[in-house]
Amino acid sequence: MPKLSVYNISGQVTGEIELNDYVFGAEMNEAVVHQAVVMQQANERQGTSATKTRGMVRGGGRKPWKQKGTGHARCGSIRSSIWVGGGCTFGPQPRSYAKKMPRKARRLALCCALSSKVAAGQLVVVEGLAFEAPKTKNVAAMLAAFEAADKKALIISDGANVALSANNIPKVKTITNMGLNCVDILNANKVVLAKELVEKIEEVLA
């Protein structure tokens, strides 16, 4: 089982924690992780792009000229898709891009993402990750202590003041244990995890 040092918000070592091998020591399955990332990004798409077909464009109810004898090509509507101002052929229409994955596959992808951060030394477990009041300098000082001041950082914490304190810092994102996702974990150069959430994450994913 992987073991990590536990730090306080000042960056000082306060102890050690033994992590679940299934959750934080899983072997990377690139296919499952890729599928989870594609699913998440697809589900974030609104799917509201729309174009008008020739039946939706205003006008064009009258046949512009008679069928034969004018020397022009035959035409039934000025709103044909080959006319300027006409409808769009095969244009996008509102649709859902939603994808689904089996629950076990989704959880395996999360385990692989977390394990990759542990293996790379990019996951930090912090004890007492809470602030009495929302102050940006508290998060800035904590990230500086972990050498992540100018890096993309992900803070996993249930503290409301922690999220409010990190709102104004670029490249920093905060989520709760209920909002764990592969995209945010893989995009971060440093993952700061509150110690009290380790057991909750292991309980769900293990």
mmCIF file of C-alpha atoms in Angstrom:
data_model
loop_
_atom_site.group_PDB
_atom_site.id
_atom_site.type_symbol
_atom_site.label_atom_id
_atom_site.label_comp_id
_atom_site.label_asym_id
_atom_site.label_seq_id
_atom_site.Cartn_x
_atom_site.Cartn_y
_atom_site.Cartn_z
ATOM 1 C CA MET A 1 0.000 0.000 0.000
ATOM 2 C CA PRO A 2 1.327 3.472 -0.857
ATOM 3 C CA LYS A 3 2.281 5.707 2.043
ATOM 4 C CA LEU A 4 2.351 9.493 1.901
ATOM 5 C CA SER A 5 3.466 12.160 4.314
ATOM 6 C CA VAL A 6 0.757 14.314 5.852
ATOM 7 C CA TYR A 7 1.373 18.067 5.889
ATOM 8 C CA ASN A 8 -0.244 21.043 7.536
ATOM 9 C CA ILE A 9 -1.210 24.139 5.561
ATOM 10 C CA SER A 10 2.243 25.607 6.267
ATOM 11 C CA GLY A 11 3.946 22.736 4.434
ATOM 12 C CA GLN A 12 5.356 21.026 7.538
ATOM 13 C CA VAL A 13 5.204 17.240 7.907
ATOM 14 C CA THR A 14 2.855 16.193 10.723
ATOM 15 C CA GLY A 15 2.589 12.454 10.128
ATOM 16 C CA GLU A 16 2.077 9.693 7.621
ATOM 17 C CA ILE A 17 -0.955 8.088 6.037
ATOM 18 C CA GLU A 18 -1.384 4.674 4.444
ATOM 19 C CA LEU A 19 -3.553 4.797 1.346
ATOM 20 C CA ASN A 20 -5.770 2.112 -0.138
ATOM 21 C CA ASP A 21 -3.817 0.237 -2.783
ATOM 22 C CA TYR A 22 -6.864 -0.256 -5.024
ATOM 23 C CA VAL A 23 -7.673 3.471 -5.145
ATOM 24 C CA PHE A 24 -4.256 5.137 -4.964
ATOM 25 C CA GLY A 25 -2.034 2.343 -6.278
ATOM 26 C CA ALA A 26 -3.944 1.172 -9.342
ATOM 27 C CA GLU A 27 -2.208 0.330 -12.594
ATOM 28 C CA MET A 28 -2.892 2.890 -15.321
ATOM 29 C CA ASN A 29 -5.574 1.812 -17.804
ATOM 30 C CA GLU A 30 -5.268 4.402 -20.558
ATOM 31 C CA ALA A 31 -8.279 3.140 -22.515
ATOM 32 C CA VAL A 32 -10.671 3.519 -19.584
ATOM 33 C CA VAL A 33 -9.258 6.916 -18.593
ATOM 34 C CA HIS A 34 -9.532 8.157 -22.174
ATOM 35 C CA GLN A 35 -13.134 6.977 -22.333
ATOM 36 C CA ALA A 36 -13.937 8.791 -19.088
ATOM 37 C CA VAL A 37 -12.344 12.034 -20.317
ATOM 38 C CA VAL A 38 -14.211 11.882 -23.630
ATOM 39 C CA MET A 39 -17.478 11.188 -21.786
ATOM 40 C CA GLN A 40 -17.021 14.130 -19.430
ATOM 41 C CA GLN A 41 -16.105 16.566 -22.189
ATOM 42 C CA ALA A 42 -18.986 15.368 -24.368
ATOM 43 C CA ASN A 43 -21.469 15.761 -21.506
ATOM 44 C CA GLU A 44 -20.353 19.372 -21.039
ATOM 45 C CA ARG A 45 -21.352 20.277 -24.604
ATOM 46 C CA GLN A 46 -24.611 22.209 -24.841
ATOM 47 C CA GLY A 47 -25.621 20.880 -28.240
ATOM 48 C CA THR A 48 -27.619 24.032 -29.067
ATOM 49 C CA SER A 49 -26.027 24.859 -32.453
ATOM 50 C CA ALA A 50 -28.731 25.206 -35.095
ATOM 51 C CA THR A 51 -29.140 26.257 -38.725
ATOM 52 C CA LYS A 52 -32.265 26.899 -40.784
ATOM 53 C CA THR A 53 -33.262 24.543 -43.537
ATOM 54 C CA ARG A 54 -35.035 25.804 -46.672
ATOM 55 C CA GLY A 55 -38.333 25.164 -44.940
ATOM 56 C CA MET A 56 -37.424 27.457 -42.043
ATOM 57 C CA VAL A 57 -36.051 30.438 -43.984
ATOM 58 C CA ARG A 58 -38.476 33.323 -44.444
ATOM 59 C CA GLY A 59 -39.873 33.732 -47.980
ATOM 60 C CA GLY A 60 -39.569 31.571 -51.071
ATOM 61 C CA GLY A 61 -43.200 30.524 -51.310
ATOM 62 C CA ARG A 62 -43.612 31.545 -54.972
ATOM 63 C CA LYS A 63 -41.928 29.829 -57.904
ATOM 64 C CA PRO A 64 -39.530 32.530 -59.224
ATOM 65 C CA TRP A 65 -40.154 31.788 -62.921
ATOM 66 C CA LYS A 66 -41.923 29.247 -65.031
ATOM 67 C CA GLN A 67 -40.451 25.787 -65.390
ATOM 68 C CA LYS A 68 -39.573 25.923 -69.090
ATOM 69 C CA GLY A 69 -38.718 28.365 -71.824
ATOM 70 C CA THR A 70 -36.823 31.089 -69.956
ATOM 71 C CA GLY A 71 -33.266 29.881 -70.534
ATOM 72 C CA HIS A 72 -32.752 29.770 -66.778
ATOM 73 C CA ALA A 73 -32.223 26.602 -64.797
ATOM 74 C CA ARG A 74 -35.431 25.297 -63.325
ATOM 75 C CA CYS A 75 -36.083 26.560 -59.814
ATOM 76 C CA GLY A 76 -38.920 26.137 -57.373
ATOM 77 C CA SER A 77 -37.888 28.508 -54.560
ATOM 78 C CA ILE A 78 -35.520 31.406 -53.967
ATOM 79 C CA ARG A 79 -34.733 29.845 -50.601
ATOM 80 C CA SER A 80 -33.023 26.812 -52.126
ATOM 81 C CA SER A 81 -29.730 26.004 -50.454
ATOM 82 C CA ILE A 82 -27.786 26.937 -53.617
ATOM 83 C CA TRP A 83 -29.164 30.491 -53.517
ATOM 84 C CA VAL A 84 -27.761 33.351 -51.471
ATOM 85 C CA GLY A 85 -30.023 33.697 -48.457
ATOM 86 C CA GLY A 86 -31.285 30.161 -48.855
ATOM 87 C CA GLY A 87 -31.454 27.400 -46.300
ATOM 88 C CA CYS A 88 -28.516 25.329 -45.064
ATOM 89 C CA THR A 89 -28.099 21.746 -46.201
ATOM 90 C CA PHE A 90 -27.008 19.217 -43.587
ATOM 91 C CA GLY A 91 -26.277 21.972 -41.042
ATOM 92 C CA PRO A 92 -26.087 21.322 -37.288
ATOM 93 C CA GLN A 93 -29.332 20.838 -35.398
ATOM 94 C CA PRO A 94 -29.927 20.775 -31.622
ATOM 95 C CA ARG A 95 -28.860 17.400 -30.251
ATOM 96 C CA SER A 96 -27.503 15.719 -27.166
ATOM 97 C CA TYR A 97 -23.843 14.705 -27.108
ATOM 98 C CA ALA A 98 -24.256 12.795 -23.835
ATOM 99 C CA LYS A 99 -22.272 9.600 -23.370
ATOM 100 C CA LYS A 100 -22.493 6.951 -20.657
ATOM 101 C CA MET A 101 -20.057 4.588 -18.996
ATOM 102 C CA PRO A 102 -20.623 1.681 -16.616
ATOM 103 C CA ARG A 103 -20.249 2.677 -12.972
ATOM 104 C CA LYS A 104 -17.326 0.315 -12.400
ATOM 105 C CA ALA A 105 -15.485 1.750 -15.394
ATOM 106 C CA ARG A 106 -16.023 5.315 -14.174
ATOM 107 C CA ARG A 107 -14.662 4.441 -10.743
ATOM 108 C CA LEU A 108 -11.697 2.596 -12.242
ATOM 109 C CA ALA A 109 -10.846 5.683 -14.299
ATOM 110 C CA LEU A 110 -10.862 7.820 -11.144
ATOM 111 C CA CYS A 111 -8.614 5.330 -9.374
ATOM 112 C CA CYS A 112 -6.179 5.372 -12.298
ATOM 113 C CA ALA A 113 -6.131 9.184 -12.347
ATOM 114 C CA LEU A 114 -5.494 9.444 -8.590
ATOM 115 C CA SER A 115 -2.865 6.704 -8.720
ATOM 116 C CA SER A 116 -1.005 8.468 -11.520
ATOM 117 C CA LYS A 117 -0.704 11.583 -9.355
ATOM 118 C CA VAL A 118 0.570 9.543 -6.407
ATOM 119 C CA ALA A 119 3.133 7.816 -8.628
ATOM 120 C CA ALA A 120 4.299 11.163 -10.012
ATOM 121 C CA GLY A 121 4.595 12.706 -6.559
ATOM 122 C CA GLN A 122 1.983 15.324 -7.416
ATOM 123 C CA LEU A 123 -0.563 14.479 -4.718
ATOM 124 C CA VAL A 124 -0.270 16.119 -1.309
ATOM 125 C CA VAL A 125 -2.365 15.173 1.728
ATOM 126 C CA VAL A 126 -3.019 18.146 3.990
ATOM 127 C CA GLU A 127 -4.316 17.985 7.550
ATOM 128 C CA GLY A 128 -6.578 20.732 8.849
ATOM 129 C CA LEU A 129 -7.372 22.185 5.435
ATOM 130 C CA ALA A 130 -9.858 24.798 6.635
ATOM 131 C CA PHE A 131 -9.903 28.548 7.106
ATOM 132 C CA GLU A 132 -11.872 30.642 9.585
ATOM 133 C CA ALA A 133 -12.579 33.250 6.923
ATOM 134 C CA PRO A 134 -12.194 33.391 3.144
ATOM 135 C CA LYS A 135 -8.804 34.968 2.423
ATOM 136 C CA THR A 136 -6.927 34.552 -0.822
ATOM 137 C CA LYS A 137 -3.541 34.933 0.851
ATOM 138 C CA ASN A 138 -4.162 31.762 2.893
ATOM 139 C CA VAL A 139 -4.419 29.584 -0.227
ATOM 140 C CA ALA A 140 -1.579 31.453 -1.915
ATOM 141 C CA ALA A 141 0.701 30.835 1.063
ATOM 142 C CA MET A 142 -0.253 27.149 1.202
ATOM 143 C CA LEU A 143 0.453 26.620 -2.498
ATOM 144 C CA ALA A 144 3.765 28.441 -2.178
ATOM 145 C CA ALA A 145 4.729 26.073 0.643
ATOM 146 C CA PHE A 146 4.151 23.125 -1.720
ATOM 147 C CA GLU A 147 5.992 24.812 -4.615
ATOM 148 C CA ALA A 148 2.785 25.112 -6.618
ATOM 149 C CA ALA A 149 2.326 28.875 -6.660
ATOM 150 C CA ASP A 150 2.597 29.200 -10.443
ATOM 151 C CA LYS A 151 1.306 25.751 -11.356
ATOM 152 C CA LYS A 152 -2.137 24.420 -12.186
ATOM 153 C CA ALA A 153 -3.426 23.210 -8.829
ATOM 154 C CA LEU A 154 -6.494 21.263 -7.780
ATOM 155 C CA ILE A 155 -7.717 21.517 -4.184
ATOM 156 C CA ILE A 156 -10.075 18.780 -3.011
ATOM 157 C CA SER A 157 -11.826 19.999 0.126
ATOM 158 C CA ASP A 158 -15.294 20.350 1.641
ATOM 159 C CA GLY A 159 -14.468 23.690 3.243
ATOM 160 C CA ALA A 160 -16.582 26.543 1.875
ATOM 161 C CA ASN A 161 -13.980 29.122 2.902
ATOM 162 C CA VAL A 162 -11.300 27.192 1.034
ATOM 163 C CA ALA A 163 -13.257 27.426 -2.214
ATOM 164 C CA LEU A 164 -13.965 31.132 -1.689
ATOM 165 C CA SER A 165 -10.321 31.801 -0.891
ATOM 166 C CA ALA A 166 -9.135 30.175 -4.119
ATOM 167 C CA ASN A 167 -11.615 31.859 -6.462
ATOM 168 C CA ASN A 168 -9.347 34.778 -7.330
ATOM 169 C CA ILE A 169 -6.209 32.730 -7.978
ATOM 170 C CA PRO A 170 -5.611 31.814 -11.624
ATOM 171 C CA LYS A 171 -4.813 28.173 -12.440
ATOM 172 C CA VAL A 172 -6.370 27.016 -9.135
ATOM 173 C CA LYS A 173 -9.596 25.012 -8.968
ATOM 174 C CA THR A 174 -11.441 23.613 -5.966
ATOM 175 C CA ILE A 175 -13.830 20.672 -5.904
ATOM 176 C CA THR A 176 -15.387 18.462 -3.232
ATOM 177 C CA ASN A 177 -15.011 14.705 -2.923
ATOM 178 C CA MET A 178 -18.450 14.372 -4.563
ATOM 179 C CA GLY A 179 -17.176 16.257 -7.619
ATOM 180 C CA LEU A 180 -14.111 14.120 -8.329
ATOM 181 C CA ASN A 181 -13.475 13.806 -12.049
ATOM 182 C CA CYS A 182 -10.660 12.643 -14.310
ATOM 183 C CA VAL A 183 -10.313 15.855 -16.331
ATOM 184 C CA ASP A 184 -9.575 18.105 -13.340
ATOM 185 C CA ILE A 185 -7.235 15.560 -11.731
ATOM 186 C CA LEU A 186 -5.212 14.936 -14.889
ATOM 187 C CA ASN A 187 -5.007 18.643 -15.801
ATOM 188 C CA ALA A 188 -3.541 19.623 -12.433
ATOM 189 C CA ASN A 189 0.194 19.749 -11.805
ATOM 190 C CA LYS A 190 -0.423 19.554 -8.043
ATOM 191 C CA VAL A 191 -3.374 17.935 -6.274
ATOM 192 C CA VAL A 192 -3.982 19.043 -2.672
ATOM 193 C CA LEU A 193 -6.237 16.587 -0.859
ATOM 194 C CA ALA A 194 -7.753 17.194 2.562
ATOM 195 C CA LYS A 195 -6.899 14.329 4.913
ATOM 196 C CA GLU A 196 -10.466 13.931 6.186
ATOM 197 C CA LEU A 197 -11.654 13.194 2.640
ATOM 198 C CA VAL A 198 -9.236 10.316 2.014
ATOM 199 C CA GLU A 199 -11.422 7.844 3.922
ATOM 200 C CA LYS A 200 -14.572 9.044 2.143
ATOM 201 C CA ILE A 201 -12.968 8.649 -1.282
ATOM 202 C CA GLU A 202 -11.661 5.192 -0.451
ATOM 203 C CA GLU A 203 -15.088 4.145 0.874
ATOM 204 C CA VAL A 204 -16.737 5.002 -2.452
ATOM 205 C CA LEU A 205 -14.069 3.838 -4.908
ATOM 206 C CA ALA A 206 -12.583 0.795 -3.189
#
